[in-house]
PDB file of C-alpha atoms in Angstrom:
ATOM      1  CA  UNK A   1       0.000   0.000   0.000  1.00 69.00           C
ATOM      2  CA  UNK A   2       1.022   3.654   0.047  1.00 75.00           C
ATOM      3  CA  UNK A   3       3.722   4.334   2.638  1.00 86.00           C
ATOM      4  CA  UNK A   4       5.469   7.903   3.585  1.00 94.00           C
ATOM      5  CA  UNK A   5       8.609   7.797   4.796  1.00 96.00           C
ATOM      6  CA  UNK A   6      10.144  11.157   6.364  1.00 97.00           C
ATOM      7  CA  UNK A   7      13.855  11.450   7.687  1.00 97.00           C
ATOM      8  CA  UNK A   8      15.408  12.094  10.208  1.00 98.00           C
ATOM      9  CA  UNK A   9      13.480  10.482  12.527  1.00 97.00           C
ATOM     10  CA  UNK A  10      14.908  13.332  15.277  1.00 97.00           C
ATOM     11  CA  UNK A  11      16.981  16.316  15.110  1.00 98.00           C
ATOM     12  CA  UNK A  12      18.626  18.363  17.710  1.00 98.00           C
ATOM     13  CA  UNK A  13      20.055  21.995  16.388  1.00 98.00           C
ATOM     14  CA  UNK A  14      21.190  24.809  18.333  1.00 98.00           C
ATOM     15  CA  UNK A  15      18.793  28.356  18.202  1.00 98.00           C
ATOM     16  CA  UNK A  16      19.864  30.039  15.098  1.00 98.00           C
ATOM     17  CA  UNK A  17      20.944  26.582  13.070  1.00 98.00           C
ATOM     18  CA  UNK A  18      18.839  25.710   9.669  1.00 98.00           C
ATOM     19  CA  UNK A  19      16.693  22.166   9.997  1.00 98.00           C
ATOM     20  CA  UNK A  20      15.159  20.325   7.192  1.00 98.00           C
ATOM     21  CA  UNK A  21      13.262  17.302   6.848  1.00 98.00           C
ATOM     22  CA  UNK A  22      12.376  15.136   4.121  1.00 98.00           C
ATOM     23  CA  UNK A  23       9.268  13.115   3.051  1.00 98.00           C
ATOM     24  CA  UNK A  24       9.564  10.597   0.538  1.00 97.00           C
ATOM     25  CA  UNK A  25       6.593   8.601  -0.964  1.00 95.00           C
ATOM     26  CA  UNK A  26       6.543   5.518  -3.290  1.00 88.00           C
ATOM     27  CA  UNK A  27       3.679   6.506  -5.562  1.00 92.00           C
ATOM     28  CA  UNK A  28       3.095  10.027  -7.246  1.00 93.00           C
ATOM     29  CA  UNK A  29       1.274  12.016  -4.885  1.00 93.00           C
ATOM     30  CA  UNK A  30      -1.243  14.481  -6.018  1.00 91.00           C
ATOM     31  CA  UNK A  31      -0.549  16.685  -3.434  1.00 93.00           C
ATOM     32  CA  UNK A  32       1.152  16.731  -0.182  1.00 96.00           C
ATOM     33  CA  UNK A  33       0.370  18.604   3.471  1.00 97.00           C
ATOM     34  CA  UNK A  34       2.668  19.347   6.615  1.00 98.00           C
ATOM     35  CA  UNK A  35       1.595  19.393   9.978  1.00 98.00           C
ATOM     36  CA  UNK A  36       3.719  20.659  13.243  1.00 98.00           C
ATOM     37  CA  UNK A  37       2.433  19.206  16.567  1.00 98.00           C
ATOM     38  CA  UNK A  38       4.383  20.679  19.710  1.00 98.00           C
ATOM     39  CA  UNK A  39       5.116  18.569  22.821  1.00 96.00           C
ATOM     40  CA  UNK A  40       1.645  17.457  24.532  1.00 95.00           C
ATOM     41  CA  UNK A  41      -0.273  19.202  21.486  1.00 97.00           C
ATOM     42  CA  UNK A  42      -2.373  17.874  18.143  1.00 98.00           C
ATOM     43  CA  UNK A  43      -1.519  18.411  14.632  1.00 98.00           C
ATOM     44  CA  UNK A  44      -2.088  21.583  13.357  1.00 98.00           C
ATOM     45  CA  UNK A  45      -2.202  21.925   9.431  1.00 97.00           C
ATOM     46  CA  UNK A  46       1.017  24.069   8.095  1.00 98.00           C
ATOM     47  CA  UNK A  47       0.702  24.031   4.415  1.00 97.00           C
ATOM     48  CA  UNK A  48      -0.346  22.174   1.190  1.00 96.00           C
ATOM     49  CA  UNK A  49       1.441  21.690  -1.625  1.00 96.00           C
ATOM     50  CA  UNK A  50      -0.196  20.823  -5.021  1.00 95.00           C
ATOM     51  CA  UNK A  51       2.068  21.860  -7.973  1.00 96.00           C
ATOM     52  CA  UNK A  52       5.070  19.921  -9.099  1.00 97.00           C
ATOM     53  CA  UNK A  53       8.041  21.580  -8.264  1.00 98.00           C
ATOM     54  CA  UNK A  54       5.939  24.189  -6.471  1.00 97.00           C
ATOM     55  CA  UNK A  55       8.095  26.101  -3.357  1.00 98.00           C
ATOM     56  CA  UNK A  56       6.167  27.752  -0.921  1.00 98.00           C
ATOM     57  CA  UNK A  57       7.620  30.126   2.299  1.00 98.00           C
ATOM     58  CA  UNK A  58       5.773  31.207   5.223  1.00 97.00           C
ATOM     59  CA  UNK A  59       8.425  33.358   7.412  1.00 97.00           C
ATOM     60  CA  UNK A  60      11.165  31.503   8.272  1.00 98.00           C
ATOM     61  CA  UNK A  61      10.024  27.646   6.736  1.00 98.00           C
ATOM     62  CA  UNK A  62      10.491  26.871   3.219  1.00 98.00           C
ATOM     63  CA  UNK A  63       8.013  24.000   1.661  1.00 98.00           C
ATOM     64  CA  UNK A  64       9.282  22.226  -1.438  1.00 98.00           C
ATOM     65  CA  UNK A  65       7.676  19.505  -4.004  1.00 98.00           C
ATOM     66  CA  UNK A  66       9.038  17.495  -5.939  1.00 97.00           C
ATOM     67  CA  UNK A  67       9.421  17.412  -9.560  1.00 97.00           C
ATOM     68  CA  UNK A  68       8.149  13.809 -10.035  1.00 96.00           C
ATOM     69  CA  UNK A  69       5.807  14.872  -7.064  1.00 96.00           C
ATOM     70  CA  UNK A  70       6.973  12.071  -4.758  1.00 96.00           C
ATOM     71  CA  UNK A  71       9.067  14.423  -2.591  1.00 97.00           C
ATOM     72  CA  UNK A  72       8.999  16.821  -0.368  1.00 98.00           C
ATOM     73  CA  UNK A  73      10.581  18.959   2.202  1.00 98.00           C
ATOM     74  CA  UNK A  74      10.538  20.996   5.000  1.00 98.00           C
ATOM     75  CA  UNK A  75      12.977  23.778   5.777  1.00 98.00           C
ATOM     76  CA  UNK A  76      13.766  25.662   8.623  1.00 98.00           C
ATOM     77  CA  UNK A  77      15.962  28.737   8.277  1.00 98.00           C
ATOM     78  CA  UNK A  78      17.598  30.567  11.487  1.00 98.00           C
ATOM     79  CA  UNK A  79      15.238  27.464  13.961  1.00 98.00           C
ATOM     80  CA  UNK A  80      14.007  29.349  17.408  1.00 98.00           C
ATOM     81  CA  UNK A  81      12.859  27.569  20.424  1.00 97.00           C
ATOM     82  CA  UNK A  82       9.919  27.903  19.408  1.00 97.00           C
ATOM     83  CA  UNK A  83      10.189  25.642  16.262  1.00 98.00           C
ATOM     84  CA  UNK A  84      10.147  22.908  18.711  1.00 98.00           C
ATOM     85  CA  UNK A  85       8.043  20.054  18.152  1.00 98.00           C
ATOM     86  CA  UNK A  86       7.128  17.200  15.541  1.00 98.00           C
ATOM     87  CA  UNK A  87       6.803  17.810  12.196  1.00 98.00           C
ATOM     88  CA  UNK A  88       4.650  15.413   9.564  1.00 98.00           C
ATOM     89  CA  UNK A  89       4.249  14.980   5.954  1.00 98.00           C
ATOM     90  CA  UNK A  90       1.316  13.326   5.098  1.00 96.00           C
ATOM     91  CA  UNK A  91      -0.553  12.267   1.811  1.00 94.00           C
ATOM     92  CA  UNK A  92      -3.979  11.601   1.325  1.00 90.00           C
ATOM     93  CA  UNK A  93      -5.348   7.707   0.942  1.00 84.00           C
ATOM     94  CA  UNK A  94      -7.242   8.489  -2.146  1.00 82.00           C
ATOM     95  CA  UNK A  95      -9.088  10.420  -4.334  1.00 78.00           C
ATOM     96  CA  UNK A  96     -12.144   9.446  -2.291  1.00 78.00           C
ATOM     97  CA  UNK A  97     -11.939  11.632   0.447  1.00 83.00           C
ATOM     98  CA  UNK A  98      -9.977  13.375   3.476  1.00 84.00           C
ATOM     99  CA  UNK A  99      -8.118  10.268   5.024  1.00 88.00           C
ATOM    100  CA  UNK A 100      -4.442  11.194   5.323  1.00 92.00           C
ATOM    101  CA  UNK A 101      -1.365   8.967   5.875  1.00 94.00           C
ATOM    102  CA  UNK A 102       0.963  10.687   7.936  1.00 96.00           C
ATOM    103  CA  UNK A 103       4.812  10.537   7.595  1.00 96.00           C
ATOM    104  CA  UNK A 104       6.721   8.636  10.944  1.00 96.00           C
ATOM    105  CA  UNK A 105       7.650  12.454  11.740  1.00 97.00           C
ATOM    106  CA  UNK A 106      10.748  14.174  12.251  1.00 98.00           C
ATOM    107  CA  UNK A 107      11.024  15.216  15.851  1.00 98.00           C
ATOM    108  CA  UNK A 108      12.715  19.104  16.383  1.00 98.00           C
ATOM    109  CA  UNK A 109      14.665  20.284  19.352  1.00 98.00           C
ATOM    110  CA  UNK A 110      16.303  23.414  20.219  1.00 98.00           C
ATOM    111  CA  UNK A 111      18.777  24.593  22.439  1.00 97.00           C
ATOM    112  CA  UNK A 112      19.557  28.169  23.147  1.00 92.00           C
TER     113      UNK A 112
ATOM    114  CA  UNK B   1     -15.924  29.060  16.500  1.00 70.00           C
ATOM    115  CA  UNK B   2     -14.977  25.910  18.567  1.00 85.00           C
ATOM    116  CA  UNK B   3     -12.652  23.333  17.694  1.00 95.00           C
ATOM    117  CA  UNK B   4     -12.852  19.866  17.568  1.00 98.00           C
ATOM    118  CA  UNK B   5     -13.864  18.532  20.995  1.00 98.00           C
ATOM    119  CA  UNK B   6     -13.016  14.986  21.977  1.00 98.00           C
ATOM    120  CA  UNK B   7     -14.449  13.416  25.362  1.00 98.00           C
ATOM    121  CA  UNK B   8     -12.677  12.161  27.349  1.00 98.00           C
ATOM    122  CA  UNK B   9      -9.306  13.866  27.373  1.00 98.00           C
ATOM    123  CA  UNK B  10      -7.858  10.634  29.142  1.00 98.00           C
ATOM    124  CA  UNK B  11      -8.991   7.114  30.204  1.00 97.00           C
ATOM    125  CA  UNK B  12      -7.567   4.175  31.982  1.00 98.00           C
ATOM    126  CA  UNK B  13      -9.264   0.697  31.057  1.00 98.00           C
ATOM    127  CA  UNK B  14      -8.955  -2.727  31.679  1.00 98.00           C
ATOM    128  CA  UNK B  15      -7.761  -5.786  29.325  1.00 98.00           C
ATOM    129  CA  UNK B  16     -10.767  -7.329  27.957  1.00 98.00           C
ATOM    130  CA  UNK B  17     -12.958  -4.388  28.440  1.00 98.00           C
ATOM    131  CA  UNK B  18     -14.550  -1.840  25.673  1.00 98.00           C
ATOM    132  CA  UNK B  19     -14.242   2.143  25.525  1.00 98.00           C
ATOM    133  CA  UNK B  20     -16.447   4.619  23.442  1.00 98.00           C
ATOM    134  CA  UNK B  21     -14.455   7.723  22.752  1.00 98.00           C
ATOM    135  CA  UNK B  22     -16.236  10.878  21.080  1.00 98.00           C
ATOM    136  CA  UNK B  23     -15.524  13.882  18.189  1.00 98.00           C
ATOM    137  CA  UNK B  24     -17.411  16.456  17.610  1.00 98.00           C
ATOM    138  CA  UNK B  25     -16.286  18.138  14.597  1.00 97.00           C
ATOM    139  CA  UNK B  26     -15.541  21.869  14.253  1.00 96.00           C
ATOM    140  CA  UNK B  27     -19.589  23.304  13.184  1.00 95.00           C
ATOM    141  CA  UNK B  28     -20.144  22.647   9.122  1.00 93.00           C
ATOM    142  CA  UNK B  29     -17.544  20.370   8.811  1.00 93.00           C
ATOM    143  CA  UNK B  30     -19.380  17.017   7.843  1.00 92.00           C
ATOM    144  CA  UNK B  31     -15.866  14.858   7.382  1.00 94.00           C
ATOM    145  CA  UNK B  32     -14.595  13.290  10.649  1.00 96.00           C
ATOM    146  CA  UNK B  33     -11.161  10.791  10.926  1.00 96.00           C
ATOM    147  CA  UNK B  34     -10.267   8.911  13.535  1.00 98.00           C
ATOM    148  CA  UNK B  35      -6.304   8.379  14.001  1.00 98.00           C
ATOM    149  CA  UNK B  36      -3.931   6.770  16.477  1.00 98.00           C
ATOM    150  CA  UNK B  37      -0.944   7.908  17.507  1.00 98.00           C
ATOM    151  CA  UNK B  38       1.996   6.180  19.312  1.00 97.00           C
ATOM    152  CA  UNK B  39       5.594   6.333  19.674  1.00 93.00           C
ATOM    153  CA  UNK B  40       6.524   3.195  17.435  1.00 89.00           C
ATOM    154  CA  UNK B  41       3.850   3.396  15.418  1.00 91.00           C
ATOM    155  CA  UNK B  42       3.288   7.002  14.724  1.00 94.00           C
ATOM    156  CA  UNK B  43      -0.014   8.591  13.710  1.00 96.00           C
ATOM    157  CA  UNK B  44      -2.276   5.492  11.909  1.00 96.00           C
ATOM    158  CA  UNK B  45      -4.916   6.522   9.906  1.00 96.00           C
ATOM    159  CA  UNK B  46      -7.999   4.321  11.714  1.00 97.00           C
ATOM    160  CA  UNK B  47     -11.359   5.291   9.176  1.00 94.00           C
ATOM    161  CA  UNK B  48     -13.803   8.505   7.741  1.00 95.00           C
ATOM    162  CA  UNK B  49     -16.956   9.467   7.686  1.00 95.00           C
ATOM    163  CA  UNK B  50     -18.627  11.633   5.594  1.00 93.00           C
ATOM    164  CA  UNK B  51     -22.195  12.144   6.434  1.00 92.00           C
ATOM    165  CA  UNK B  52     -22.710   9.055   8.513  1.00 94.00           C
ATOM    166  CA  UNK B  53     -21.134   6.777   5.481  1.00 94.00           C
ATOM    167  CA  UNK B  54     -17.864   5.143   6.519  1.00 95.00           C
ATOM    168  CA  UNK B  55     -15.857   5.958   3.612  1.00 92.00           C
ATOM    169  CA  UNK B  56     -12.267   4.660   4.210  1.00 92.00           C
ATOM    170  CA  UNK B  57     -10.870   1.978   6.645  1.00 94.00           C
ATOM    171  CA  UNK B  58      -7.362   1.881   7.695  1.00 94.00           C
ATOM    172  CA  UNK B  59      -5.621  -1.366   8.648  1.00 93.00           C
ATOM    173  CA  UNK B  60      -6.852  -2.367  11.790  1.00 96.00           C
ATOM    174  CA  UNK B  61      -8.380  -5.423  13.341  1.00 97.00           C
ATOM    175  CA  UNK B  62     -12.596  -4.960  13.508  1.00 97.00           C
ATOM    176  CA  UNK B  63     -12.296  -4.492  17.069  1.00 98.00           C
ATOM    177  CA  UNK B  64     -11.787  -0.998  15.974  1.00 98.00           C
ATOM    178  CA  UNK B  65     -15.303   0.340  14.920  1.00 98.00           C
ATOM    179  CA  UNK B  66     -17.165   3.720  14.671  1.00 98.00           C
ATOM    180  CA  UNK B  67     -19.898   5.474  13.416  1.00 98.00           C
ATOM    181  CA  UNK B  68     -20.841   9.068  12.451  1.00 98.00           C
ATOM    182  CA  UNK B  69     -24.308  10.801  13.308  1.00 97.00           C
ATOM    183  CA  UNK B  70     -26.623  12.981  11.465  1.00 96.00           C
ATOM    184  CA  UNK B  71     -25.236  15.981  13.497  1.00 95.00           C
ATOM    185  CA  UNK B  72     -21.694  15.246  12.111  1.00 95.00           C
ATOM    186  CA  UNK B  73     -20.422  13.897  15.952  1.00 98.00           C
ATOM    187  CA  UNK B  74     -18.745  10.812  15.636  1.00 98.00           C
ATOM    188  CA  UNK B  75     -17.725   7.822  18.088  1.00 98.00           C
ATOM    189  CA  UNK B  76     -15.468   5.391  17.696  1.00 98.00           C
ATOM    190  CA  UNK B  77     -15.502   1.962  19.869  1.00 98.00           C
ATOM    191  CA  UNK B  78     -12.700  -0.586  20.662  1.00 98.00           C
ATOM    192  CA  UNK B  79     -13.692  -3.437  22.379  1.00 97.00           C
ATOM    193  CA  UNK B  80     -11.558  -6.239  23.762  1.00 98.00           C
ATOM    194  CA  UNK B  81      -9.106  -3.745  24.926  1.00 98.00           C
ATOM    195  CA  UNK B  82      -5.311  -5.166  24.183  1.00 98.00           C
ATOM    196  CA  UNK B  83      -2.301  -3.950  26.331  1.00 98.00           C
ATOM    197  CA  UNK B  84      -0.914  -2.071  22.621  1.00 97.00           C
ATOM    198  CA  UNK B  85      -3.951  -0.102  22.234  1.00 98.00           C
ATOM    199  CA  UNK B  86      -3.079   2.197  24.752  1.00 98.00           C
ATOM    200  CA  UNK B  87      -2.307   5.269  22.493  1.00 98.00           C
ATOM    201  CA  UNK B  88      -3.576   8.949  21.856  1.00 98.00           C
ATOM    202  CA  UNK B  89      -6.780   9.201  19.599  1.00 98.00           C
ATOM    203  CA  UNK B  90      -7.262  11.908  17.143  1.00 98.00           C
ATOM    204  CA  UNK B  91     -10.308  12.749  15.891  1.00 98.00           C
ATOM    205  CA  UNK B  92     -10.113  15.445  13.205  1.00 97.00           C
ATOM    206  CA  UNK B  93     -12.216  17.400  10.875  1.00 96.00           C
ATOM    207  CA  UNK B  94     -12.360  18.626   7.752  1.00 93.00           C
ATOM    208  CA  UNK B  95     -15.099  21.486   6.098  1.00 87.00           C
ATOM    209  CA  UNK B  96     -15.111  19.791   2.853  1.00 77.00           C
ATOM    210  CA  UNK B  97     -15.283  16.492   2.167  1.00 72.00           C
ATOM    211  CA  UNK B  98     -13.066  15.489  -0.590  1.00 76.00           C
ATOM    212  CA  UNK B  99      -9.081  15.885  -0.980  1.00 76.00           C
ATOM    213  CA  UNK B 100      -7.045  18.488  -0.742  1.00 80.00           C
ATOM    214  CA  UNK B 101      -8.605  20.348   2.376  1.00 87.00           C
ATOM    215  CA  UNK B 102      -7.055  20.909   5.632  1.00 92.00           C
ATOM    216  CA  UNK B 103      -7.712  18.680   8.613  1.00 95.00           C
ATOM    217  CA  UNK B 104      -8.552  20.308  12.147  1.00 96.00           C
ATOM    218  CA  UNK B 105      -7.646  18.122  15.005  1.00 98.00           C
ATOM    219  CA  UNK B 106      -9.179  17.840  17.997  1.00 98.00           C
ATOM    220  CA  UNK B 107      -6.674  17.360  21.434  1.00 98.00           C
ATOM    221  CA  UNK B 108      -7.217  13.560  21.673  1.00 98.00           C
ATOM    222  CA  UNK B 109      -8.313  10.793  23.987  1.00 98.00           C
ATOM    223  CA  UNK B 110      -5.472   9.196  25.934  1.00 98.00           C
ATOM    224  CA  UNK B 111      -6.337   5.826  26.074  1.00 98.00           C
ATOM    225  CA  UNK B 112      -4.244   3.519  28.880  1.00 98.00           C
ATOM    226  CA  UNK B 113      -4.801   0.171  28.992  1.00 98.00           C
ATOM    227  CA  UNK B 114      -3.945  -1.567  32.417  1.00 98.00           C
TER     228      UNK B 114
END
């Protein structure tokens, strides 16, 4: 079946160090979404991405897709403490509706 | 507007026992999934509804079952409670029903299984 596979599985950085993590899929995806969930929280939706190729920024995070549309990233530019948390890829089941499969995670921490 | 609300926050159970945890979805939104989340497994996608219809299944065993009502609230059941199904449940919501829209989660049901 479809799997999502996201590396590294954790990532420790000091405040003011660049983080990126990657989500790989094994089928074409016809679009992709990113969610952050901070320690003790839920997911909370980041961004979609739709386009191949397409790069989207919002502040300091740059979202990438692939050109085959079976990749993606997530980067972090100048991470803060307040970057901390999980961050998931995730792809939906089908074209039949709003199920998502997530990504294992990549888990962020910062030290100041 | 309120988020998704699940009930209860946490809950200890028994082996062998059953446990009816609750979403209701963010108002309007008629598209509720169920996940589970733990820290080997990750968040598994568990099933959908979409105005009562169960409209995808994940992978897990049919102790695992839920339904969706008229008013969009949605319950999900386990019964014969197994030591590994102690995890975090994640109900979340979505306005439209179809690909491509954002999810809203709710803050879970912490499930422990004694």
């Amino acid at each position: 079946g479809q799997q999502v596979m996201q590396i590294p599985q954790y990532q420790h950085v000091q405040e003011g160090e660049d983080f990126t993590t990657y989500c790989n899929s094994s089928t074409t995806l016809s679009n992709i979404q990113w969610y952050k969930q901070r320690p003790g929280g839920h997911p909370v939706f980041l961004i979609q991405l739709v386009k191949s190729g397409e790069v989207k920024k919002q502040k300091r995070l740059t979202f990438q897709f692939g050109e085959a549309k079976k990749n993606s990233s997530l980067h972090i530019t100048a991470t803060q403490t307040t970057d901390v948390g999980t961050y998931f890829c995730a792809a939906f089941v089908n074209q039949a509706g709003t199920a998502l499969i997530f990504g294992k995670g990549t888990t962020l921490s910062v030290s100041s | 507007k309120a988020g998704v609300t699940q009930t209860p926050r946490y809950l200890i159970k028994t082996r062998g026992q059953q446990v009816t945890l609750s979403c209701s979805p963010i108002s309007g939104h008629r598209s509720v999934s169920w996940y589970q989340q733990t820290p080997g497994q990750g968040l598994q996608f568990l099933f959908e509804y979409f105005s009562e219809t169960q409209r995808n299944k994940g992978n897990f065993p049919g102790r695992f079952s839920g339904r969706q009502f008229s008013n969009s609230r949605s319950e999900m059941n386990v019964s014969t409670l197994e030591l590994g199904d102690s995890a975090l449940y994640l109900c979340a919501s979505s306005l439209i029903g179809a690909p491509g829209t954002e999810a809203f989660f709710g803050q879970g049901t912490r499930l422990t299984v004694v």
